[in-house]
mmCIF file of C-alpha atoms in Angstrom:
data_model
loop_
_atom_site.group_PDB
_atom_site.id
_atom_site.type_symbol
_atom_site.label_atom_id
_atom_site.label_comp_id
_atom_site.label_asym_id
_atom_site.label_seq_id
_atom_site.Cartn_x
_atom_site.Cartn_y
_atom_site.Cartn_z
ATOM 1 C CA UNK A 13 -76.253 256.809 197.899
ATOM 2 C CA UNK A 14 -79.898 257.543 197.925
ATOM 3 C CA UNK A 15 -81.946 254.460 197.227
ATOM 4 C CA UNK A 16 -85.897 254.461 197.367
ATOM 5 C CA UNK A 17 -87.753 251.033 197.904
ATOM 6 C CA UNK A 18 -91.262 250.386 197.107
ATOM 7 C CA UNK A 19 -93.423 246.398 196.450
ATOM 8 C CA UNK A 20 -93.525 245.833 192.556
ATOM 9 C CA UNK A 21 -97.591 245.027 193.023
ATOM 10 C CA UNK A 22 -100.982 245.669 195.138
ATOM 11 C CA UNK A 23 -104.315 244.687 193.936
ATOM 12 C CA UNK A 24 -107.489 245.607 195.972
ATOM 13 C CA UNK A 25 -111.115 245.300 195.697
ATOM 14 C CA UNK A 26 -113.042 248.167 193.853
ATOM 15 C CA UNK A 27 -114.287 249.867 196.799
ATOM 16 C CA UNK A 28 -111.686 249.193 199.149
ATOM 17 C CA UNK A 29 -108.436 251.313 200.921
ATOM 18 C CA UNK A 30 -105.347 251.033 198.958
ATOM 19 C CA UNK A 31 -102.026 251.748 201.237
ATOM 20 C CA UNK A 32 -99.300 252.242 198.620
ATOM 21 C CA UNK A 33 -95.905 251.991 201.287
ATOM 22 C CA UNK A 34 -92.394 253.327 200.456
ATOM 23 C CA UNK A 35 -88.979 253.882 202.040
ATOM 24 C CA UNK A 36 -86.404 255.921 201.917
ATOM 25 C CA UNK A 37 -82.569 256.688 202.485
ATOM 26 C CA UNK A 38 -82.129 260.290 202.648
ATOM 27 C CA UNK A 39 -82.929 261.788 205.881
ATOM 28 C CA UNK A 40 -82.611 265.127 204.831
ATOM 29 C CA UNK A 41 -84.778 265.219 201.916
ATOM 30 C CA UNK A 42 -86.803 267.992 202.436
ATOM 31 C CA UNK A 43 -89.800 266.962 200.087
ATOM 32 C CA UNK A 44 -91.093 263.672 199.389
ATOM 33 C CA UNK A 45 -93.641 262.910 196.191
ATOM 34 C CA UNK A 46 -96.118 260.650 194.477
ATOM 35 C CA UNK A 47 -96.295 260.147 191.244
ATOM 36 C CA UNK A 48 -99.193 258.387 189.212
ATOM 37 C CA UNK A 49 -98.652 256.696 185.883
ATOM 38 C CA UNK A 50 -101.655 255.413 183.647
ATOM 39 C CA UNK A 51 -100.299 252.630 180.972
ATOM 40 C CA UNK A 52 -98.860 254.655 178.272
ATOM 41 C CA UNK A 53 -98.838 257.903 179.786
ATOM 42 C CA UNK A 54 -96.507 260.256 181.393
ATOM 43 C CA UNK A 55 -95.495 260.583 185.254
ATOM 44 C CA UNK A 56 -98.751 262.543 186.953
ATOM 45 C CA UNK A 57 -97.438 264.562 189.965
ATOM 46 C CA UNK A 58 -100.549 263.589 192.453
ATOM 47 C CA UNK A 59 -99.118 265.206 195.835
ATOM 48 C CA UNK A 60 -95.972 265.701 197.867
ATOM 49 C CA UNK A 61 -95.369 266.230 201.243
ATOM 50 C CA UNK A 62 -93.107 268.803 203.177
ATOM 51 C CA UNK A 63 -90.261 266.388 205.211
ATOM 52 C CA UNK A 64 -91.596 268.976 208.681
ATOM 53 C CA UNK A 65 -95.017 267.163 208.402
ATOM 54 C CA UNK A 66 -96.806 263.669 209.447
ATOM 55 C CA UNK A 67 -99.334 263.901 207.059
ATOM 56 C CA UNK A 68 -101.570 265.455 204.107
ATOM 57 C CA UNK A 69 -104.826 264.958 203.256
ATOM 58 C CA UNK A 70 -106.467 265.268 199.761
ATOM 59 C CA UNK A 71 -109.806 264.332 198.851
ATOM 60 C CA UNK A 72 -109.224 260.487 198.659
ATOM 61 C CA UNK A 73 -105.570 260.587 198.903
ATOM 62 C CA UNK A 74 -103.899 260.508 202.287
ATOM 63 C CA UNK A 75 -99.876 260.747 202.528
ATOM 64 C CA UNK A 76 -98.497 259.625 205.790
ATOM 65 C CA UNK A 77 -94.790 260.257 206.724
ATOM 66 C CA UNK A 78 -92.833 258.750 209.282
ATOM 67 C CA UNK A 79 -89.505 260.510 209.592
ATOM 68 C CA UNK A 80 -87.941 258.440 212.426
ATOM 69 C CA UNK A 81 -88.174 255.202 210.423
ATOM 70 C CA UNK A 82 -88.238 256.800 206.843
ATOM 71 C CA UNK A 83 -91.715 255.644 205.961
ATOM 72 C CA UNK A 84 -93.704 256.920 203.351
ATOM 73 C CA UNK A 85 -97.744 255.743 202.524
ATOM 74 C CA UNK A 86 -100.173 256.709 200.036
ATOM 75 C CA UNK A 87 -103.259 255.861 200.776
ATOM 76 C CA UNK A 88 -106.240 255.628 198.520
ATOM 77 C CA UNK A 89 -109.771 255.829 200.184
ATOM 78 C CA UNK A 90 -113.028 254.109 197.945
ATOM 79 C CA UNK A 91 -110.629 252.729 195.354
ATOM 80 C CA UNK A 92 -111.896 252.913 191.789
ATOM 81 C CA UNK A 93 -111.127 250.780 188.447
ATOM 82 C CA UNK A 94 -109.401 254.188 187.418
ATOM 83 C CA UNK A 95 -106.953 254.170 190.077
ATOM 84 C CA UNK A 96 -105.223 251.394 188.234
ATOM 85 C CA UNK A 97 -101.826 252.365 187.769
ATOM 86 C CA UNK A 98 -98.385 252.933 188.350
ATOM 87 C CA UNK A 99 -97.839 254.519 191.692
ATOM 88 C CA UNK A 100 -94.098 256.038 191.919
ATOM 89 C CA UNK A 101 -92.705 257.497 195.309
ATOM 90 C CA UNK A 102 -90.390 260.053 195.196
ATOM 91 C CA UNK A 103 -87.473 261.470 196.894
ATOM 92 C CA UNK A 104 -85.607 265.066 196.413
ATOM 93 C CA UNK A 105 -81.215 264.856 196.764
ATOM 94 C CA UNK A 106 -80.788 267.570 199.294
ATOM 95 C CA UNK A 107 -77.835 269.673 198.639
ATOM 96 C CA UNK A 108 -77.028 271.823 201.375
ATOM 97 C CA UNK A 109 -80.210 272.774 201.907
ATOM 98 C CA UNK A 110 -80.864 273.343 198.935
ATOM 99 C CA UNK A 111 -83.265 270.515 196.738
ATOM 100 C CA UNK A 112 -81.754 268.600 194.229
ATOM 101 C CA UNK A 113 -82.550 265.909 191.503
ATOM 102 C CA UNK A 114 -85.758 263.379 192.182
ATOM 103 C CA UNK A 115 -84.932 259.616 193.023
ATOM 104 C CA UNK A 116 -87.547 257.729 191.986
ATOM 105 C CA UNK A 117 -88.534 253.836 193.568
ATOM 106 C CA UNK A 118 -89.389 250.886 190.763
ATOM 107 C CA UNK A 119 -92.925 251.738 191.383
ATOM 108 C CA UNK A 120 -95.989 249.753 192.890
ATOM 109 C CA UNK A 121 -98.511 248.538 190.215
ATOM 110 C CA UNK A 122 -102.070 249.012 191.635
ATOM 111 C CA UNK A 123 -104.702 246.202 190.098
ATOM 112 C CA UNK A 124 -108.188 246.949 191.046
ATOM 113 C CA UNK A 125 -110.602 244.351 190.884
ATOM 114 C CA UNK A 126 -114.618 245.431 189.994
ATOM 115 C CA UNK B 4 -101.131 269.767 182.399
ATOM 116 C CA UNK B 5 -97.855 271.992 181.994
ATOM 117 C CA UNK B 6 -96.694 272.253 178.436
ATOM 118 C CA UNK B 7 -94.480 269.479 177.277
ATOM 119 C CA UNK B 8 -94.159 267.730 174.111
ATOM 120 C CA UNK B 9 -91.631 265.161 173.394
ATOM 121 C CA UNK B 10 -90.859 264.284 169.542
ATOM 122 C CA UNK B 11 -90.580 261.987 167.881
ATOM 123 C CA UNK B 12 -93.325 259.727 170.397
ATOM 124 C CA UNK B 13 -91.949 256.836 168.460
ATOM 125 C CA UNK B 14 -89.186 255.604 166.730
ATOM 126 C CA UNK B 15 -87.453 252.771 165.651
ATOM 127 C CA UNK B 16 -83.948 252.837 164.359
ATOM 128 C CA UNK B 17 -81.017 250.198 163.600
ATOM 129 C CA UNK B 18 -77.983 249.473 166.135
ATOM 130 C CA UNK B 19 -75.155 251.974 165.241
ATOM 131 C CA UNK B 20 -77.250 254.766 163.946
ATOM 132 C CA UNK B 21 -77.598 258.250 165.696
ATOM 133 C CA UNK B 22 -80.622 259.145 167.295
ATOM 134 C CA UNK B 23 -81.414 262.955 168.230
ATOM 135 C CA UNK B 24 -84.961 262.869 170.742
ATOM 136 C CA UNK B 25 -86.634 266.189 171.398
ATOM 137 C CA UNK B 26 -87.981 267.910 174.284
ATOM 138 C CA UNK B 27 -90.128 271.102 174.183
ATOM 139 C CA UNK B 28 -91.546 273.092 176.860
ATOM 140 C CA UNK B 29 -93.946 276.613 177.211
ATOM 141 C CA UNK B 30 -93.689 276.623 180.483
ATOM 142 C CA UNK B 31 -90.007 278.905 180.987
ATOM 143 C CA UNK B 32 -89.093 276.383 183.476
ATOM 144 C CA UNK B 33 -85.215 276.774 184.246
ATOM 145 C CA UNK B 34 -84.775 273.194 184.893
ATOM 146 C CA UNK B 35 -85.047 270.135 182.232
ATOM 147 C CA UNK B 36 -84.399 266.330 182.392
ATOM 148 C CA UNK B 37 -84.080 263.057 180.446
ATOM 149 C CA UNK B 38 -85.309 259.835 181.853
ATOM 150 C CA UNK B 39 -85.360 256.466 180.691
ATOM 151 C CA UNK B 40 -88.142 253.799 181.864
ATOM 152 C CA UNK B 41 -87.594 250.212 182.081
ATOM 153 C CA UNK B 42 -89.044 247.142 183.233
ATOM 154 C CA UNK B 43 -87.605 246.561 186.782
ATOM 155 C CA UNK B 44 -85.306 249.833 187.154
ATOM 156 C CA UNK B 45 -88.346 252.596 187.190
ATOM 157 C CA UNK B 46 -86.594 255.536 186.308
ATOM 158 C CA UNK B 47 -83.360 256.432 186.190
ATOM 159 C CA UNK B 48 -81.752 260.283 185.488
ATOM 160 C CA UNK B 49 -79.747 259.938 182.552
ATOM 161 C CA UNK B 50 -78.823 264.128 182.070
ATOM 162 C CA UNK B 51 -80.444 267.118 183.031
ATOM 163 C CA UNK B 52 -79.978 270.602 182.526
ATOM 164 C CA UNK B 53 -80.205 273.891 184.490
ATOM 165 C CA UNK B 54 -80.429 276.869 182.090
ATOM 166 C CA UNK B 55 -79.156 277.270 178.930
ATOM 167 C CA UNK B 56 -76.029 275.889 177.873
ATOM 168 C CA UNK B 57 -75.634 274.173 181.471
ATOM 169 C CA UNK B 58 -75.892 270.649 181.469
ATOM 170 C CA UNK B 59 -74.993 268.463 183.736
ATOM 171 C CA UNK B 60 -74.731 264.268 184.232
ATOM 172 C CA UNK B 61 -77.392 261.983 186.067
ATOM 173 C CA UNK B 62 -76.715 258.070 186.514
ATOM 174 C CA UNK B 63 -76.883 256.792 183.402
ATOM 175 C CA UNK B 64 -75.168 259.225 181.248
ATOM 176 C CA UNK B 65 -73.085 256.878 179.102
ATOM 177 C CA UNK B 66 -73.580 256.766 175.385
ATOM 178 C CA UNK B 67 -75.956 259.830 175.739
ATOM 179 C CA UNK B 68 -75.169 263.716 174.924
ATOM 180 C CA UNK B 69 -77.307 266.738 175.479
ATOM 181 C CA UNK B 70 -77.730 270.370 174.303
ATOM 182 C CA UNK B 71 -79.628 273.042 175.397
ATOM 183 C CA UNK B 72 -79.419 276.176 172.684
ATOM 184 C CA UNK B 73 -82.753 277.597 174.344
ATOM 185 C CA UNK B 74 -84.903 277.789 177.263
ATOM 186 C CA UNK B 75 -87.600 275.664 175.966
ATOM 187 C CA UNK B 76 -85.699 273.087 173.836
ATOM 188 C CA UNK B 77 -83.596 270.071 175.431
ATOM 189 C CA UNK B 78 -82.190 267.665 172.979
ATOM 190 C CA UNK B 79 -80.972 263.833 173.993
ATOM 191 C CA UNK B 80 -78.633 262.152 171.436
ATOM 192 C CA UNK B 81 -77.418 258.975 171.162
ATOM 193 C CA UNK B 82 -74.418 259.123 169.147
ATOM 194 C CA UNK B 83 -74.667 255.737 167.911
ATOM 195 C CA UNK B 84 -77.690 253.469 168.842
ATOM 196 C CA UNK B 85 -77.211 250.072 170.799
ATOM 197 C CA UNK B 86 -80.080 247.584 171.648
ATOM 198 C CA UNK B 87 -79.073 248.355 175.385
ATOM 199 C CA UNK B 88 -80.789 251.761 174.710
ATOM 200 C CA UNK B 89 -83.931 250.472 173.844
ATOM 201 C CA UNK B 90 -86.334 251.959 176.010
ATOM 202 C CA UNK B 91 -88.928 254.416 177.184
ATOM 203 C CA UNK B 92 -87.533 257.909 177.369
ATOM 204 C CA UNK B 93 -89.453 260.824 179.219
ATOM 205 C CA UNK B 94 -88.783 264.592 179.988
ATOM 206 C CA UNK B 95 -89.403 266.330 182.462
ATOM 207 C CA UNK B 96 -89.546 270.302 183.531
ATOM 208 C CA UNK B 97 -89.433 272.488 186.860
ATOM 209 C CA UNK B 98 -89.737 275.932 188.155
ATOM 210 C CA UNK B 99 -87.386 275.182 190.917
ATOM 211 C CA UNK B 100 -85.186 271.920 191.599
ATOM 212 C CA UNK B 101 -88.217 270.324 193.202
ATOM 213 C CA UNK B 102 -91.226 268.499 191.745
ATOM 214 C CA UNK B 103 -91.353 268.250 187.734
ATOM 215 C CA UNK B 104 -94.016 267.245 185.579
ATOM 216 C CA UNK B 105 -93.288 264.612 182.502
ATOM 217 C CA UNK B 106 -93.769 264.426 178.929
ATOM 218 C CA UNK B 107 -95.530 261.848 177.377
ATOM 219 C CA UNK B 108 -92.583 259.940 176.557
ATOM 220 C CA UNK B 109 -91.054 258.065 173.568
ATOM 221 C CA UNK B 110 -90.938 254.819 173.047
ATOM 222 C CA UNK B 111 -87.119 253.666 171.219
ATOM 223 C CA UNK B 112 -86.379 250.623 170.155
ATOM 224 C CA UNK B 113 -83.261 249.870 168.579
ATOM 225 C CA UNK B 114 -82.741 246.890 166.251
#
C-alpha cells in the first residue's frame, strides 16, 4: 500500500532555511500536501502541489517535487520562532483518476532556535 | 479557517463505557473524516464519510462506528471504551476528495 516517510525532527537557527524532505509510494497521486500543526492545534493546510509540476513558490514557502524519485521538500526561507511546529506531508490515494483519501507521514517536528 | 467544531474538546471516560464524539461543519462540504493522532503513528483514517448516510471504513476502523443523519453532523462512537483508544481524535471536511481542513481535535483518554 501507500506509505509516506518523513525524519521525526529538524531544528534550525532563527534566521536560517529549513528543508522539511518527504517520500512517497504512490506514483500516481495526483496532488501532494503540507500540512502545519502548532502544539495543540488542528492540521493547517499550508500548500499543495499539482503531481504535473517541479515546484511552487509562496512567500517563504517553497515546495519542490521530484517525480522520478518520489521526493517531496518544503522549504522554509528566514525561519522564525513561529515556524515551530509539526510539519505533515501529504499524499492523495488515486482511484482511477479520480483522488481519494489523504495518507499522511509521522510528521517532522521543526525546533527553531532564537 | 473553514467552519469546524469538534465536541466535546475533552473528555475522560472509564474502560468499557460508550463514548459518542461530535463533528460539526458550516461549510456543506460533501466529504467528512475521523482521525486519530498518536505519538509515533501521525495520523491514521479511522472512517470517513461521503454524503449522508454513506460511510465508509479507513485503517483503523475497529471498535469505532459512525453516522451521518445530516450534511453537517458526523458522529464517531466507540461502543465500549478501551485504554487502546486513548488518543487525539480530529475531523476533517472537503469540497472534493482532495485537501481537507481539521478540527481542533479532542483529546480522549480512557481509564
Amino acid at each position: 500500500g501507500e506509505d509516506v516517510e518523513q525524519s521525526l525532527f529538524l531544528s534550525v537557527r532563527e534566521g536560517d532555511s529549513s528543508v522539511i524532505n518527504c517520500t512517497y509510494t504512490d506514483s500516481s497521486s495526483t496532488y501532494l500536501y503540507w500540512y502545519k500543526q502548532e502544539p495543540g492545534a488542528g492540521l493547517q493546510l499550508l500548500t499543495y502541489i499539482f503531481s504535473n509540476m517541479d515546484m511552487k513558490q509562496d512567500q517563504r514557502l517553497t515546495v519542490l517535487l521530484n517525480k522520478k524519485d518520489k521526493h517531496l521538500s518544503l522549504r522554509i526561507a528566514d525561519t522564525q520562532t513561529g515556524d515551530s511546529a509539526i510539519y505533515f506531508c501529504a499524499e492523495s490515494e488515486n482511484y482511477g483518476g479520480s483522488q481519494g483519501n489523504l495518507i499522511f507521514g509521522k510528521g517532522t517536528k521543526l525546533s527553531v532556535k532564537p | 479557517d473553514a467552519g469546524i467544531t469538534q465536541s466535546p474538546r475533552h473528555k475522560v471516560t472509564e474502560t468499557g463505557t460508550p463514548v459518542t464524539l461530535r463533528c460539526h461543519q458550516t461549510e456543506n462540504h460533501r466529504y467528512m473524516y475521523w482521525y486519530r493522532q498518536d505519538p509515533g503513528h501521525g495520523l491514521r483514517l479511522i472512517h470517513y464519510s461521503y454524503g449522508v448516510k454513506d460511510t465508509d471504513k479507513g485503517e483503523v476502523s475497529d471498535g469505532y462506528s459512525v453516522s451521518r443523519s445530516k450534511t453537517e453532523d458526523f458522529l464517531l462512537t466507540l461502543e465500549s471504551a478501551t485504554s487502546s483508544q486513548t488518543s487525539v481524535y480530529f475531523c476533517a471536511i472537503s469540497e472534493t476528495s482532495g485537501y481537507q481542513y481539521f478540527g481542533p481535535g479532542t483529546r480522549l483518554t480512557v481509564t
